[in-house]
PDB file of C-alpha atoms and ligand atoms in Angstrom:
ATOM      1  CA  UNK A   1     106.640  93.432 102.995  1.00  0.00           C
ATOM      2  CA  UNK A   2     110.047  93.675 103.813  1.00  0.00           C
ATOM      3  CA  UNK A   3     112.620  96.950 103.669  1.00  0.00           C
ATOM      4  CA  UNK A   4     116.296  96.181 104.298  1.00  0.00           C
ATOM      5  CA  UNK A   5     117.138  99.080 106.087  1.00  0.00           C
ATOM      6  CA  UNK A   6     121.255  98.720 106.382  1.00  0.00           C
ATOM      7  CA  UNK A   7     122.069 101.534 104.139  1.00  0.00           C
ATOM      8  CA  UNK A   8     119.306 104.190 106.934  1.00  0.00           C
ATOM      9  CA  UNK A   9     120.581 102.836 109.631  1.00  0.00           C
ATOM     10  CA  UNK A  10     123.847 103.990 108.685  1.00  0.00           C
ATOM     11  CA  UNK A  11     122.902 107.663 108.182  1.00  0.00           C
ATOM     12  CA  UNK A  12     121.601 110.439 110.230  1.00  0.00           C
ATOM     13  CA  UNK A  13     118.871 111.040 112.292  1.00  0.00           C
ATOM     14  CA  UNK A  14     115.681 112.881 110.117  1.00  0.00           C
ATOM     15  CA  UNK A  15     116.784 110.922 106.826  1.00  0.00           C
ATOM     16  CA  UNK A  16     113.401 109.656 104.933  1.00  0.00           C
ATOM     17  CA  UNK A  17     113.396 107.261 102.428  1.00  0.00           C
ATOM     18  CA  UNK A  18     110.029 106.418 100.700  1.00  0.00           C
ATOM     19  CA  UNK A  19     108.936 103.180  99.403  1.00  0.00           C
ATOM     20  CA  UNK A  20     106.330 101.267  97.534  1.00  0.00           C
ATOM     21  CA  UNK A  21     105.472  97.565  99.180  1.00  0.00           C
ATOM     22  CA  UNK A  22     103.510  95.069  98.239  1.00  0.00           C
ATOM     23  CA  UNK A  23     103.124  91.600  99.578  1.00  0.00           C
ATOM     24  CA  UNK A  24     100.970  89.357 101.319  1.00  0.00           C
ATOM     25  CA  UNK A  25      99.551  88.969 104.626  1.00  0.00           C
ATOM     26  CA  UNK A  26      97.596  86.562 106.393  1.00  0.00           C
ATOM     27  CA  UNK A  27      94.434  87.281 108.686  1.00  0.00           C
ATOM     28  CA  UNK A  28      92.236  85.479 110.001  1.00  0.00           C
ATOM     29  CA  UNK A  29      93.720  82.563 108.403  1.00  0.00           C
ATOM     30  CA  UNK A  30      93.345  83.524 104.372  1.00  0.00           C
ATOM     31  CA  UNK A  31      96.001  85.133 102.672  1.00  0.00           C
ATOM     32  CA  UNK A  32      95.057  88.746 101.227  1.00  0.00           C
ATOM     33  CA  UNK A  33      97.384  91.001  99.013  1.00  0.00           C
ATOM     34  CA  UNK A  34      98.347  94.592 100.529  1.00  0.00           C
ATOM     35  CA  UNK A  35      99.894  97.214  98.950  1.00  0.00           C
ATOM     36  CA  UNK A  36     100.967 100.922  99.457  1.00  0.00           C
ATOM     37  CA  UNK A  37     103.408 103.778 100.307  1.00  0.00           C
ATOM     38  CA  UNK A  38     105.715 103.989 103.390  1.00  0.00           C
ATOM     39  CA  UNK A  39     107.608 106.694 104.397  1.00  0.00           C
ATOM     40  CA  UNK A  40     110.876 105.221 106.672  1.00  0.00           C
ATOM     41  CA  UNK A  41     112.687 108.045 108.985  1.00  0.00           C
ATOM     42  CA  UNK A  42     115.863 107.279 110.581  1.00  0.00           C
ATOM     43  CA  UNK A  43     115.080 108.184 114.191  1.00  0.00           C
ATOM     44  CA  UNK A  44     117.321 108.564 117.247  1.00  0.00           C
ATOM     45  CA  UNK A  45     116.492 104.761 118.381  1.00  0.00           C
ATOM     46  CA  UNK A  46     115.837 102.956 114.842  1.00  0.00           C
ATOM     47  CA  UNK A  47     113.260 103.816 112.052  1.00  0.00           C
ATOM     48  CA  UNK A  48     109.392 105.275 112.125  1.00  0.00           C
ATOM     49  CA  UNK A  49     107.956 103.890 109.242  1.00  0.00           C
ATOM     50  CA  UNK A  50     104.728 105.982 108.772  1.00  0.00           C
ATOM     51  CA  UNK A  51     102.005 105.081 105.370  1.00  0.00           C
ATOM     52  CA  UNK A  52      98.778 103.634 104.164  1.00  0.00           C
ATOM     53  CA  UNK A  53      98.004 100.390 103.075  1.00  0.00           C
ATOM     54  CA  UNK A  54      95.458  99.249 101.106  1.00  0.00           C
ATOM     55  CA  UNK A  55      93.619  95.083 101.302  1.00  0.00           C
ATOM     56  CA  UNK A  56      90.833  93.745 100.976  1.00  0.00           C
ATOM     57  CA  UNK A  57      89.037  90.930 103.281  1.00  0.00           C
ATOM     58  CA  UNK A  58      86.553  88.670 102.444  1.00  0.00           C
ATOM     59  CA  UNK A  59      84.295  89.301 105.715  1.00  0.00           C
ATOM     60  CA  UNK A  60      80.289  87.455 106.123  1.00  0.00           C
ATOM     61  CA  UNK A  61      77.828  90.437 106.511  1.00  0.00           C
ATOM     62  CA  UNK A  62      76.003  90.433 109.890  1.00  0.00           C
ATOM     63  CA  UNK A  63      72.924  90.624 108.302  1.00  0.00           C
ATOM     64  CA  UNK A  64      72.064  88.850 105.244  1.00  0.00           C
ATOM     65  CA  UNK A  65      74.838  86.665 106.035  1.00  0.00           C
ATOM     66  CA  UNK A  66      76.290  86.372 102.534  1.00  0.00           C
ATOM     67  CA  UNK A  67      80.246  87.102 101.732  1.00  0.00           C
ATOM     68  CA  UNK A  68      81.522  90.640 100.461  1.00  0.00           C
ATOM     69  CA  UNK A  69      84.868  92.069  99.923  1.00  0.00           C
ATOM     70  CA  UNK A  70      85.532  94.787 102.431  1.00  0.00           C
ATOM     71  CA  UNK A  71      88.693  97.091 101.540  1.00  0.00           C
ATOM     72  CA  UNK A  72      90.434  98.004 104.523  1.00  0.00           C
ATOM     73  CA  UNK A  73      92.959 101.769 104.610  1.00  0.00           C
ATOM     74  CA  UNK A  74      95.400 100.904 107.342  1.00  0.00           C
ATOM     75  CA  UNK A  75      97.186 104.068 108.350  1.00  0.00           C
ATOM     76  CA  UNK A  76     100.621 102.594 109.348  1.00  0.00           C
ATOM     77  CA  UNK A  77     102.513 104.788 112.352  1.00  0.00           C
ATOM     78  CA  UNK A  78     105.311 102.269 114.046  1.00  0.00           C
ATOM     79  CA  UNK A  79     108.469 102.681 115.186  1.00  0.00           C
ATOM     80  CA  UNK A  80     111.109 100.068 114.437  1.00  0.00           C
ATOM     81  CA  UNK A  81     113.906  99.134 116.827  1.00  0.00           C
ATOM     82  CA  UNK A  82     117.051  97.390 115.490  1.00  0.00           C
ATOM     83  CA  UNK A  83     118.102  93.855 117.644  1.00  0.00           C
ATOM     84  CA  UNK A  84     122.160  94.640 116.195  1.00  0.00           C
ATOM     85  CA  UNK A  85     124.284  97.620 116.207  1.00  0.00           C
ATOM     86  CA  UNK A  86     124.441  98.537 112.310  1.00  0.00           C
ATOM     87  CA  UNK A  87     128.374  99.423 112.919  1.00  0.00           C
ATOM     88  CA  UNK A  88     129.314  97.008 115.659  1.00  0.00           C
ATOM     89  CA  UNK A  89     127.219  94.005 115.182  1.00  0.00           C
ATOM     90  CA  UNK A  90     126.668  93.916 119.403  1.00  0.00           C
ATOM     91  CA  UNK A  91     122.765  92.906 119.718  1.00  0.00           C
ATOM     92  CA  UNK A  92     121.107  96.147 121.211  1.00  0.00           C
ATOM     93  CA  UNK A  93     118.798  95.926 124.108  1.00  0.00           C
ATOM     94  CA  UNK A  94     115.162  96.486 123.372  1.00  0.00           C
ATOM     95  CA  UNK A  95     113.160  99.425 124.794  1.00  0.00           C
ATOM     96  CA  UNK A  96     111.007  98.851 127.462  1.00  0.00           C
ATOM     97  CA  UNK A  97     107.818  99.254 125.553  1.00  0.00           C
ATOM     98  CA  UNK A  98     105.217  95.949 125.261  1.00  0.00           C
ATOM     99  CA  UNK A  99     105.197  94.207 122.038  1.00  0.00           C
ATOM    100  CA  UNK A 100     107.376  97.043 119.904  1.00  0.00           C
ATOM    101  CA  UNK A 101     108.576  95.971 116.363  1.00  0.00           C
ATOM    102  CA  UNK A 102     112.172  95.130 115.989  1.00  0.00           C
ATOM    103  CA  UNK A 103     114.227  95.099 112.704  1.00  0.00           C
ATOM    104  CA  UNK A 104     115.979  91.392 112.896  1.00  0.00           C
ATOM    105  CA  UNK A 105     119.625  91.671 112.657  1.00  0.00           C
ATOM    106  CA  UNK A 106     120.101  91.036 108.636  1.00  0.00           C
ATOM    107  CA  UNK A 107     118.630  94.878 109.264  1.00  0.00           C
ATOM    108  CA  UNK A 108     115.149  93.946 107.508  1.00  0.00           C
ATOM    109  CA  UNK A 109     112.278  95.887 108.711  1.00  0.00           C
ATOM    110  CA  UNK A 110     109.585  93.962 108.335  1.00  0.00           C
ATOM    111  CA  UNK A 111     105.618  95.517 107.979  1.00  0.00           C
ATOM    112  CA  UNK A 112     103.779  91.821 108.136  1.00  0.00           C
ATOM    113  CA  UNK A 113     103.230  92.209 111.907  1.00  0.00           C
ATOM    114  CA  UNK A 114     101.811  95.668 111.970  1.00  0.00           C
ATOM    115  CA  UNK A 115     100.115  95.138 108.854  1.00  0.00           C
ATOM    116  CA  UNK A 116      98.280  92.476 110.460  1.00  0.00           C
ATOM    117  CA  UNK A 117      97.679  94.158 113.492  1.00  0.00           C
ATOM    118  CA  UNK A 118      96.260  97.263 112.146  1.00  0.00           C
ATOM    119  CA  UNK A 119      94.035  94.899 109.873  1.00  0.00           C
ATOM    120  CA  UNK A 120      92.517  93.076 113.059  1.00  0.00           C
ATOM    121  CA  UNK A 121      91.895  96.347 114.590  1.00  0.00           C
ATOM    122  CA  UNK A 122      89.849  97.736 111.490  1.00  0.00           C
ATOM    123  CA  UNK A 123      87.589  94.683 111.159  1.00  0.00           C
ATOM    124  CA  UNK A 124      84.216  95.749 112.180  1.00  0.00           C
ATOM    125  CA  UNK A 125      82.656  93.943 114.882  1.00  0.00           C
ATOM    126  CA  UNK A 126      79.305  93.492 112.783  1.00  0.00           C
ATOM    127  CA  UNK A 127      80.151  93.524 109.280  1.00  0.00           C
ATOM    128  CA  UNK A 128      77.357  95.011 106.686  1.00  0.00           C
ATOM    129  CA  UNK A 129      77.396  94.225 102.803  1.00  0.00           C
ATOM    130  CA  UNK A 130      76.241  97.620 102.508  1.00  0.00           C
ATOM    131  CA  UNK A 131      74.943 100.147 104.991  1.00  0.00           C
ATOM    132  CA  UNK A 132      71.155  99.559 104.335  1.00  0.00           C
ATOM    133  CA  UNK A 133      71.821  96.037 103.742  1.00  0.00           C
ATOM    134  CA  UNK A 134      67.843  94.680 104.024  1.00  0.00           C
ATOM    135  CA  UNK A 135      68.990  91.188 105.558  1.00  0.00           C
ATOM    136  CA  UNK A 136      66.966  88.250 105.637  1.00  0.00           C
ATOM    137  CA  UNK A 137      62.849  87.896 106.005  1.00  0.00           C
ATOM    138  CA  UNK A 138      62.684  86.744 109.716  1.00  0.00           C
ATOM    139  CA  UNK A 139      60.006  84.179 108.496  1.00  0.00           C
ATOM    140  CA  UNK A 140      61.268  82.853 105.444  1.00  0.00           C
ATOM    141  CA  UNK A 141      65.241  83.572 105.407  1.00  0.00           C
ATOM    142  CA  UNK A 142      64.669  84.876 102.194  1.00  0.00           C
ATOM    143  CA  UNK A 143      68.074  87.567 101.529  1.00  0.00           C
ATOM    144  CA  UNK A 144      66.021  90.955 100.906  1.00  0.00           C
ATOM    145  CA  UNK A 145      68.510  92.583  98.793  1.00  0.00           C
ATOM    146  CA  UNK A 146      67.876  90.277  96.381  1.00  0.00           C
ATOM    147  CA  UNK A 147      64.167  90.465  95.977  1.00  0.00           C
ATOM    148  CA  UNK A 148      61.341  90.998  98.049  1.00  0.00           C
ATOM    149  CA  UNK A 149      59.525  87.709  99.833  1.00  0.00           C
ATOM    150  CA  UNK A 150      55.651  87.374  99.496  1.00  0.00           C
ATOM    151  CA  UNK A 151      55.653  86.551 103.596  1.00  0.00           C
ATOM    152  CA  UNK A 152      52.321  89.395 104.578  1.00  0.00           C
ATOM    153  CA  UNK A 153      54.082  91.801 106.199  1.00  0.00           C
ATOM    154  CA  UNK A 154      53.248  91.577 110.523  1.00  0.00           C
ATOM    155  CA  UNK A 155      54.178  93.476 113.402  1.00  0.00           C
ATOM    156  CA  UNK A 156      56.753  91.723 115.503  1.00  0.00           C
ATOM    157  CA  UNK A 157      55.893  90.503 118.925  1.00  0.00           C
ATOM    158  CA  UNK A 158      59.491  89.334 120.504  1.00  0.00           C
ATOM    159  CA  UNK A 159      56.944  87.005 122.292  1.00  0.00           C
ATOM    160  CA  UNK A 160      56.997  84.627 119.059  1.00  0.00           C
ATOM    161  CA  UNK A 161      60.518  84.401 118.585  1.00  0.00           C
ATOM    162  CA  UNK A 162      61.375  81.112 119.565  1.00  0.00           C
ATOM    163  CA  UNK A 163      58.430  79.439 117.370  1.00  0.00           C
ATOM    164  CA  UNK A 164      59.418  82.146 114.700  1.00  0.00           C
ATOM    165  CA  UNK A 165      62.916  80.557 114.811  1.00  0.00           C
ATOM    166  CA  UNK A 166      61.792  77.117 114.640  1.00  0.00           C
ATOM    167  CA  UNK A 167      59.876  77.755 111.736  1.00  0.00           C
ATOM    168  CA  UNK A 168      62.634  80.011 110.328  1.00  0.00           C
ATOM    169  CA  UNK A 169      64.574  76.157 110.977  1.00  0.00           C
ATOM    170  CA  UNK A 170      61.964  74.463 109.169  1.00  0.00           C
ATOM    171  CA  UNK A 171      61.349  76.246 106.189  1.00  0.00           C
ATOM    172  CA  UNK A 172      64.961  76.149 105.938  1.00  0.00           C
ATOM    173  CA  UNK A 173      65.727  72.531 106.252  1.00  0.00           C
ATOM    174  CA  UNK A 174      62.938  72.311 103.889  1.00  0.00           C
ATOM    175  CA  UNK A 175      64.686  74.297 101.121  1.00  0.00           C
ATOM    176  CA  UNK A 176      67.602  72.506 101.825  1.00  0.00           C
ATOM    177  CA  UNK A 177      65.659  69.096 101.443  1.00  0.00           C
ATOM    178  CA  UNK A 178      64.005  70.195  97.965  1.00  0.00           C
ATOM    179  CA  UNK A 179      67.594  70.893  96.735  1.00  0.00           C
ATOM    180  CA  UNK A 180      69.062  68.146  97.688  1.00  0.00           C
ATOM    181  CA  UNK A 181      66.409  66.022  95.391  1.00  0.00           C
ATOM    182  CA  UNK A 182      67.017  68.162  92.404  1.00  0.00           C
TER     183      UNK A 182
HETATM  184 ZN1   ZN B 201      74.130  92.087 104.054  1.00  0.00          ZN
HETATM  185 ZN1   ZN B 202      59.772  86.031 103.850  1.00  0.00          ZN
END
C-alpha cells in the first residue's frame, strides 16, 4: 500500500491525484488483503490522502462461537507529513501532533499504518455471525443456527448457573470423549 509521492510533492497546493491500492495488511496477527480508491491532495504541509478501503477479517462470533468473515469499509481521512524537503533534501521537522503519519524520505506515503489503525477501530467489541445469530443451547452447547436441540425448553433461574455450567462442561467433555474413540 504504498504511493511514491515525489512527483505531488513537487507541485502546488490543491493538486489531487487518485489511485487504486491494493496490498496486504496485518491485524491481529493474520495477514488480510485490502483494496480500494484514494484520493491524495497536495496540502500546504504534505498530502491528505482521503478513500475507502475494503478487507475482510476472520473474527469468532460472540455467540455461537464459530468463525465468520466480517468485511470491514474503512473510510481513510489522514494527513501525511514528509520527514525531507522534496527540493532540498534537509529532513523537515514534524508537526506537533501525537502519532501523525509521515512520508519516509524516498517520498513513499505509505497507507499500512492507517489501514491498520482504522481496521482495529472497526472491530466490534462482540462480534455476531449474523444479527439474530441463535448461539448455543445453554444446556447442551448445541450451535442453534444449525438445528434446533431436543433440551425441553425451561425458564432460566440465574440461580443454576454454576451447576448449569458444569454440566454445560460435562456434556461437553463428553462429546469430546465419544469423538475421540471414533
Ligand atoms: Zn453466531
Ligand atoms: Zn440443548
Amino acid at each position: 500500500m504504498q504511493i511514491n509521492v515525489s512527483q505531488q510533492l513537487k507541485s502546488s497546493i490543491g493538486q489531487v491525484r487518485n489511485y487504486e491500492v491494493d496490498g496486504v495488511v496485518s491485524i491481529n496477527e493474520s495477514n488480510v488483503t485490502a483494496q480500494g480508491k484514494v484520493r491524495l491532495m497536495r496540502t500546504d504541509r504534505g498530502i491528505l490522502a482521503k478513500g475507502t478501503l475494503h478487507t475482510e477479517i476472520e473474527l469468532t462470533c460472540s455467540r455461537c462461537l464459530s468463525l465468520f468473515n466480517h468485511h470491514l469499509a474503512l473510510n481513510i481521512e489522514e494527513e501525511f507529513f514528509p520527514t525531507t524537503d522534496i527540493n532540498t533534501g534537509a529532513v523537515i521537522s514534524l508537526p506537533d501532533e501525537p502519532d501523525c503519519f509521515t512520508i519516509d524520505e524516498h517520498n513513499i506515503l505509505d497507507l499500512t499504518d492507517a489501514m491498520r489503525q482504522y481496521a482495529l477501530m472497526a472491530i466490534p467489541i462482540k462480534p455476531l455471525c449474523q444479527q439474530d445469530c441463535a448461539g448455543l443451547c445453554p444446556t447442551c452447547g448445541a450451535n442453534l443456527n444449525q438445528a434446533p436441540c431436543d433440551c425441553p425448553a425451561e425458564a432460566v433461574d440465574s440461580r443454576w448457573d454454576g451447576l448449569r455450567n458444569l454440566v454445560l462442561a460435562d456434556s461437553k467433555t463428553t462429546a469430546n470423549k465419544k469423538k475421540g474413540t471414533k
